[in-house]
mmCIF file of C-alpha atoms in Angstrom:
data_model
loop_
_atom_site.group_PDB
_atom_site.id
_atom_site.type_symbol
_atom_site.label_atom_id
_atom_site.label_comp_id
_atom_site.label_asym_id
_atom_site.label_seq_id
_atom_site.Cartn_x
_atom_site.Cartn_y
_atom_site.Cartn_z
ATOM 1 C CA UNK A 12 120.471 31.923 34.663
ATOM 2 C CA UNK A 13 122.763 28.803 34.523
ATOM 3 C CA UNK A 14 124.744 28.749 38.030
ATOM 4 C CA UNK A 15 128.525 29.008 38.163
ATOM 5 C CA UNK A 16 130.790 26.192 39.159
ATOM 6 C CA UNK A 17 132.503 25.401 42.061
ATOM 7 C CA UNK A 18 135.907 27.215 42.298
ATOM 8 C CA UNK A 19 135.239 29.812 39.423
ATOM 9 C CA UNK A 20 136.324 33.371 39.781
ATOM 10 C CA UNK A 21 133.931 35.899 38.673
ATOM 11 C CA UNK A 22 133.421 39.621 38.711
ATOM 12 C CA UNK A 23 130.503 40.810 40.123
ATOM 13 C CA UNK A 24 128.426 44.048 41.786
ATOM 14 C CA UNK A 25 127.609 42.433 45.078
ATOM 15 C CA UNK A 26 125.419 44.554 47.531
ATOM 16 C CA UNK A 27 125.720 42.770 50.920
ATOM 17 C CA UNK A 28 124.997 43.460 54.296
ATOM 18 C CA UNK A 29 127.801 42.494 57.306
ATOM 19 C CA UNK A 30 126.952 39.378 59.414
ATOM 20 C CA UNK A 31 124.596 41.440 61.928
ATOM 21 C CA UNK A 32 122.715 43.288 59.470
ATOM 22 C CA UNK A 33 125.009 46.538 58.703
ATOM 23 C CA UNK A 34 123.802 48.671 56.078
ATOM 24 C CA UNK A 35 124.668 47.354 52.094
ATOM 25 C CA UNK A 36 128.426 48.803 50.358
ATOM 26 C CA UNK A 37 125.733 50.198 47.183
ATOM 27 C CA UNK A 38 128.829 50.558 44.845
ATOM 28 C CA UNK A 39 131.233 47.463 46.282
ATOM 29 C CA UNK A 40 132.369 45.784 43.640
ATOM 30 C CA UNK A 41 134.870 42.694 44.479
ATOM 31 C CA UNK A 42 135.835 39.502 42.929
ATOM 32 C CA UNK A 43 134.233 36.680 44.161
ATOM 33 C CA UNK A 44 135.215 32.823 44.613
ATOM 34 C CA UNK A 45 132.513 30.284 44.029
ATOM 35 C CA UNK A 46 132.649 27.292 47.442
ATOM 36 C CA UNK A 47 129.430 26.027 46.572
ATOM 37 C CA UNK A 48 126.407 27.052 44.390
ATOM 38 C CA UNK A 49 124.556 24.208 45.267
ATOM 39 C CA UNK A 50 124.637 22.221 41.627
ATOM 40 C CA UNK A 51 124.289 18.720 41.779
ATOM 41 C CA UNK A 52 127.946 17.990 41.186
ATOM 42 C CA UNK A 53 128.936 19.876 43.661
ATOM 43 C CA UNK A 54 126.513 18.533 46.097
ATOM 44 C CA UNK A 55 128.292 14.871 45.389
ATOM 45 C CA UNK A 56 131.664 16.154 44.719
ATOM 46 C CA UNK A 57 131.951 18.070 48.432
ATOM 47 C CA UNK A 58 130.133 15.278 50.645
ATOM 48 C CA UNK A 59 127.504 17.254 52.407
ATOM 49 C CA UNK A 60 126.003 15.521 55.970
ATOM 50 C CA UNK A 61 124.667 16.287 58.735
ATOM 51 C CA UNK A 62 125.877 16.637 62.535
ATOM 52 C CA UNK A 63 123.539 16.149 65.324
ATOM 53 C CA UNK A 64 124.360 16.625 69.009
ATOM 54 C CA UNK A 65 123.595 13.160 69.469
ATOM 55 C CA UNK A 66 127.704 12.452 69.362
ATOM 56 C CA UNK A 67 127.223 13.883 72.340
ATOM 57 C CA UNK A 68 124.435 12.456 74.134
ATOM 58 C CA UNK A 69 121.788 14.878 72.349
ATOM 59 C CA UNK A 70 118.586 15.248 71.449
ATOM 60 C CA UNK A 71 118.454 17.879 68.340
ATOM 61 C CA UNK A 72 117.408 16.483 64.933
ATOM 62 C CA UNK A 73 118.580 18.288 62.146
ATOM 63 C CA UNK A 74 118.310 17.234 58.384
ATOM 64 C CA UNK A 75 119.308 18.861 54.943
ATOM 65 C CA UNK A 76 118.014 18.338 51.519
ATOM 66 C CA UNK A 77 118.651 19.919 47.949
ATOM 67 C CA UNK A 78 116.189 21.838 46.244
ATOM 68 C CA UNK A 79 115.044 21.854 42.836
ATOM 69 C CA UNK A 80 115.934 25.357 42.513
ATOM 70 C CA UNK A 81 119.728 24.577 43.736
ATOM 71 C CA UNK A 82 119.362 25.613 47.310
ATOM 72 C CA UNK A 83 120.667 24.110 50.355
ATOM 73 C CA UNK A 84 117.851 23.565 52.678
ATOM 74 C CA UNK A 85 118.334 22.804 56.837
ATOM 75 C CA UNK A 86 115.767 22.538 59.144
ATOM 76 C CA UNK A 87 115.014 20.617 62.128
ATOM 77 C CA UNK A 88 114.417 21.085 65.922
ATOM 78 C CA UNK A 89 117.160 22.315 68.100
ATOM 79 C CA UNK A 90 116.906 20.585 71.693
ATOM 80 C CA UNK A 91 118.949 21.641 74.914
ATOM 81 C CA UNK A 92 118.058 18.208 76.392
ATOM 82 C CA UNK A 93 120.709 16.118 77.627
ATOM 83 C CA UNK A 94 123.502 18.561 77.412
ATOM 84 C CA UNK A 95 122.637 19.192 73.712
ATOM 85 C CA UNK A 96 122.100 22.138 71.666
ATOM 86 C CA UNK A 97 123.785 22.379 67.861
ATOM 87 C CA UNK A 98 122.945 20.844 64.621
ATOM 88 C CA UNK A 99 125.570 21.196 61.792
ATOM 89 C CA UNK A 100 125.715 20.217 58.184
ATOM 90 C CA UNK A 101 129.115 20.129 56.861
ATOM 91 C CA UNK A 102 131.530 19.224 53.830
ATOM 92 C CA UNK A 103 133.344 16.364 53.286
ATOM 93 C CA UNK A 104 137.387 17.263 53.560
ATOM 94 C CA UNK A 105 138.155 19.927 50.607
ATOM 95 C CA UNK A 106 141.306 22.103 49.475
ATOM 96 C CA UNK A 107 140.715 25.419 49.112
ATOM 97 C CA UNK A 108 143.026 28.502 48.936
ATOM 98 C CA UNK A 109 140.886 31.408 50.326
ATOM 99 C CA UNK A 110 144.342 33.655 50.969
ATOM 100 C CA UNK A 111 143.317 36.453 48.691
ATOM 101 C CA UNK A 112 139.962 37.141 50.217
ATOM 102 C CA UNK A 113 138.767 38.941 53.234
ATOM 103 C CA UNK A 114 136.196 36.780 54.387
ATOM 104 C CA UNK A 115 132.629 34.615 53.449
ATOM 105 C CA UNK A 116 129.448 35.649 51.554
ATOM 106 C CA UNK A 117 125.765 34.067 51.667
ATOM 107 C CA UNK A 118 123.050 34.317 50.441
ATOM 108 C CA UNK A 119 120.546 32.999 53.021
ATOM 109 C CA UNK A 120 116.992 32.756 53.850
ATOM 110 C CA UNK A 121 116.549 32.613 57.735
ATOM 111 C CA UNK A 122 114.148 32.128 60.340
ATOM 112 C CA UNK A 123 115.466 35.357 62.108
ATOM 113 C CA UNK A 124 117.779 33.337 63.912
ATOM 114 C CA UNK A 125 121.483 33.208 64.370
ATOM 115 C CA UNK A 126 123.675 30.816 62.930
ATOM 116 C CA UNK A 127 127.519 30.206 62.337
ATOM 117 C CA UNK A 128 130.158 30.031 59.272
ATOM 118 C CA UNK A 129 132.571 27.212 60.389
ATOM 119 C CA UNK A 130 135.751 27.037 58.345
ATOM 120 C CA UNK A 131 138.535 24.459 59.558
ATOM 121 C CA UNK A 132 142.212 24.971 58.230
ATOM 122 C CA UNK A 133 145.593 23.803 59.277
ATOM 123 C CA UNK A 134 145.344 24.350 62.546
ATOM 124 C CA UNK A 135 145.309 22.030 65.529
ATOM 125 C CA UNK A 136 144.073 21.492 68.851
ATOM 126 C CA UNK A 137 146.013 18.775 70.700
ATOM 127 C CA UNK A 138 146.526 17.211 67.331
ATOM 128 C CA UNK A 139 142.171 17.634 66.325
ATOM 129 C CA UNK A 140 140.864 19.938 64.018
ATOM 130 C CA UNK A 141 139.968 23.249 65.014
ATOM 131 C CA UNK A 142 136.689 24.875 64.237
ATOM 132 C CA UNK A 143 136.718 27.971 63.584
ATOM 133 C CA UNK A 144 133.368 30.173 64.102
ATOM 134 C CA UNK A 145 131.648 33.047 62.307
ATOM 135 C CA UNK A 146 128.341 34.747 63.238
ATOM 136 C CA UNK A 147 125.712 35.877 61.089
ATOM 137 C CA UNK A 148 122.518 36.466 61.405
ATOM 138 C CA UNK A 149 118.934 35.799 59.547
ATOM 139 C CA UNK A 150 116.236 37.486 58.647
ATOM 140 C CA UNK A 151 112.742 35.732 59.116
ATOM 141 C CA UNK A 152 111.513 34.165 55.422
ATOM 142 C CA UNK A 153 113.751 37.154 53.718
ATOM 143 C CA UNK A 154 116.617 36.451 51.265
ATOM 144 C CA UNK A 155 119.554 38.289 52.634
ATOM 145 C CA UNK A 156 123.578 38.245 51.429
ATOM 146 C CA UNK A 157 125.646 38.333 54.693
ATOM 147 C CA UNK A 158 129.713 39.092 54.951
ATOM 148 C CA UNK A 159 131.314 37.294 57.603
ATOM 149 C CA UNK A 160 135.336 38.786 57.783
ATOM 150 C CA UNK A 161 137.737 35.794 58.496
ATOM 151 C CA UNK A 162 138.396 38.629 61.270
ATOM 152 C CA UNK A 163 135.519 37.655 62.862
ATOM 153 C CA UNK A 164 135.947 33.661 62.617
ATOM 154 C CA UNK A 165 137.118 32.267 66.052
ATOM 155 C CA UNK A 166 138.712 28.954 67.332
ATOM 156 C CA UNK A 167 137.082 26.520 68.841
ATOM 157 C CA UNK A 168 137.326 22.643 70.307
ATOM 158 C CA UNK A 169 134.185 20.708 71.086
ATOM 159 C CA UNK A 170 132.689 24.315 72.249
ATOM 160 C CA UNK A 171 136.047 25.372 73.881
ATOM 161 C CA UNK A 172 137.295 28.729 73.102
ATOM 162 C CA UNK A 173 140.510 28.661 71.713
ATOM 163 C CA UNK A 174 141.680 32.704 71.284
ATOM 164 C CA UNK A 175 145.158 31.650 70.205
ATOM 165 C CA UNK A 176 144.116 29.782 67.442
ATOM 166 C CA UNK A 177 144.633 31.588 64.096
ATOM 167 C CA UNK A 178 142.715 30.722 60.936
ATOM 168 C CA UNK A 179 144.814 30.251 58.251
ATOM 169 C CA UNK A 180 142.837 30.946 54.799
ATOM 170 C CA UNK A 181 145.594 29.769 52.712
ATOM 171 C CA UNK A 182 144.470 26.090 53.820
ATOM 172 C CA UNK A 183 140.867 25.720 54.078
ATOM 173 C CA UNK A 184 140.024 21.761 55.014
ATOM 174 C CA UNK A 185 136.143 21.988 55.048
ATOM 175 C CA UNK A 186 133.617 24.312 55.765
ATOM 176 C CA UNK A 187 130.029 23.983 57.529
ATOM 177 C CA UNK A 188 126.846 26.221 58.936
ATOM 178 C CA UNK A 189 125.652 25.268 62.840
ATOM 179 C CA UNK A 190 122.555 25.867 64.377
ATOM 180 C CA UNK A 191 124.081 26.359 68.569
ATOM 181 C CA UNK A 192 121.957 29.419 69.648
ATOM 182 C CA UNK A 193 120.508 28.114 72.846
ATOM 183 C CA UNK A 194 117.014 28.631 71.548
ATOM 184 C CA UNK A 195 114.782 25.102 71.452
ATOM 185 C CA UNK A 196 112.288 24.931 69.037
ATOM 186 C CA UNK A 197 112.003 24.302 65.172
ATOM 187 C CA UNK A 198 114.463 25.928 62.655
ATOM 188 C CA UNK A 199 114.616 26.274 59.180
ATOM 189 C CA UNK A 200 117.321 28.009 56.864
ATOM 190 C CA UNK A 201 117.749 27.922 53.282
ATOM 191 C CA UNK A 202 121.130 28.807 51.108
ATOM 192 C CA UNK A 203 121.525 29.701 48.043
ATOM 193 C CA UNK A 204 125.511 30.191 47.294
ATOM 194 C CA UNK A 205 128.426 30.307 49.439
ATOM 195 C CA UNK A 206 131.525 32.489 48.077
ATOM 196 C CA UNK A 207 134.615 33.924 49.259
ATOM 197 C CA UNK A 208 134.891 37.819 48.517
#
């Protein structure tokens, strides 16, 4: 089954679970906005690239490839070395107008650990971007769909909390999964889609 494209509505019977493994909605139905399905336009078109904690004097190596099968794939080795400990991949600057949904869908395949939804919008932090933070968690080697509310999201600055800041979902300026769990040691997690529900 062909994949749809970036920024195409659909209907669809989603059965998902909530970012810490609630129990699946078995008759939610919802419409569902497209970020990324991981086609090879949209690859280019968004800009995809890893962040290392070596801006800040880290030592975590994180890398990301496409798959054949049109999955996002991240792996690497989180360190805590050197005042490290997070490896992000991230889009490129995008425009996206999320302000009818209610938060972010994945479908992910995990390593049982936890990682983070980062959306950044129009809001600013002394004039930088704010990140703003979602949980969810994985499921060793099992494909899982996880909800993360924009409820849930909160503010950050270069790992400073920030519970003022408000996400605005009307302007979403990129969007990006981070690996920051404290945990050293090897980590792999693959993605399949990323939608707005």
């Amino acid at each position: 089954m062909q994949k749809v494209k970036q920024l195409v509505l659909l209907s669809s019977l989603v059965l998902v679970t909530d970012g810490f493994g609630g129990s699946p909605d078995a008759d939610e139905e919802s419409e569902i906005l497209s970020l990324t399905e991981f086609v090879s336009h949209e690859n280019d078109s968004l800009d995809w690239r890893v962040v290392n904690d070596g801006v800040m004097g880290g030592l975590s190596q994180g890398e990301l490839r496409f798959s054949e099968s049109e999955t996002l794939l991240f792996r690497g080795v989180l360190s805590l070395e050197n005042q490290g400990g997070f490896s992000m991949v991230e889009t490129g600057p995008v425009v996206l107008n999320l302000e009818a949904a209610e938060g972010i869908l994945l479908r992910v395949r995990g390593d049982g650990r936890s990682y983070q939804m980062r959306l950044a919008s129009d809001a600013r932090f002394r004039g930088n971007e704010v990140a703003f933070q979602g949980e969810f968690q994985t499921a060793d080697g099992v494909w899982t769909e996880v909800k993360v509310p924009f409820e849930r999201f909160q503010g950050t600055y270069r790992g400073r909390s920030l519970p003022e800041a408000k996400l605005n979902p009307a302007a979403i300026q990129r969007f990006a999964i981070l690996l920051g769990d404290k945990t050293p040691g090897p980590f792999a997690l693959e993605v399949d889609f990323i939608r707005a529900y």
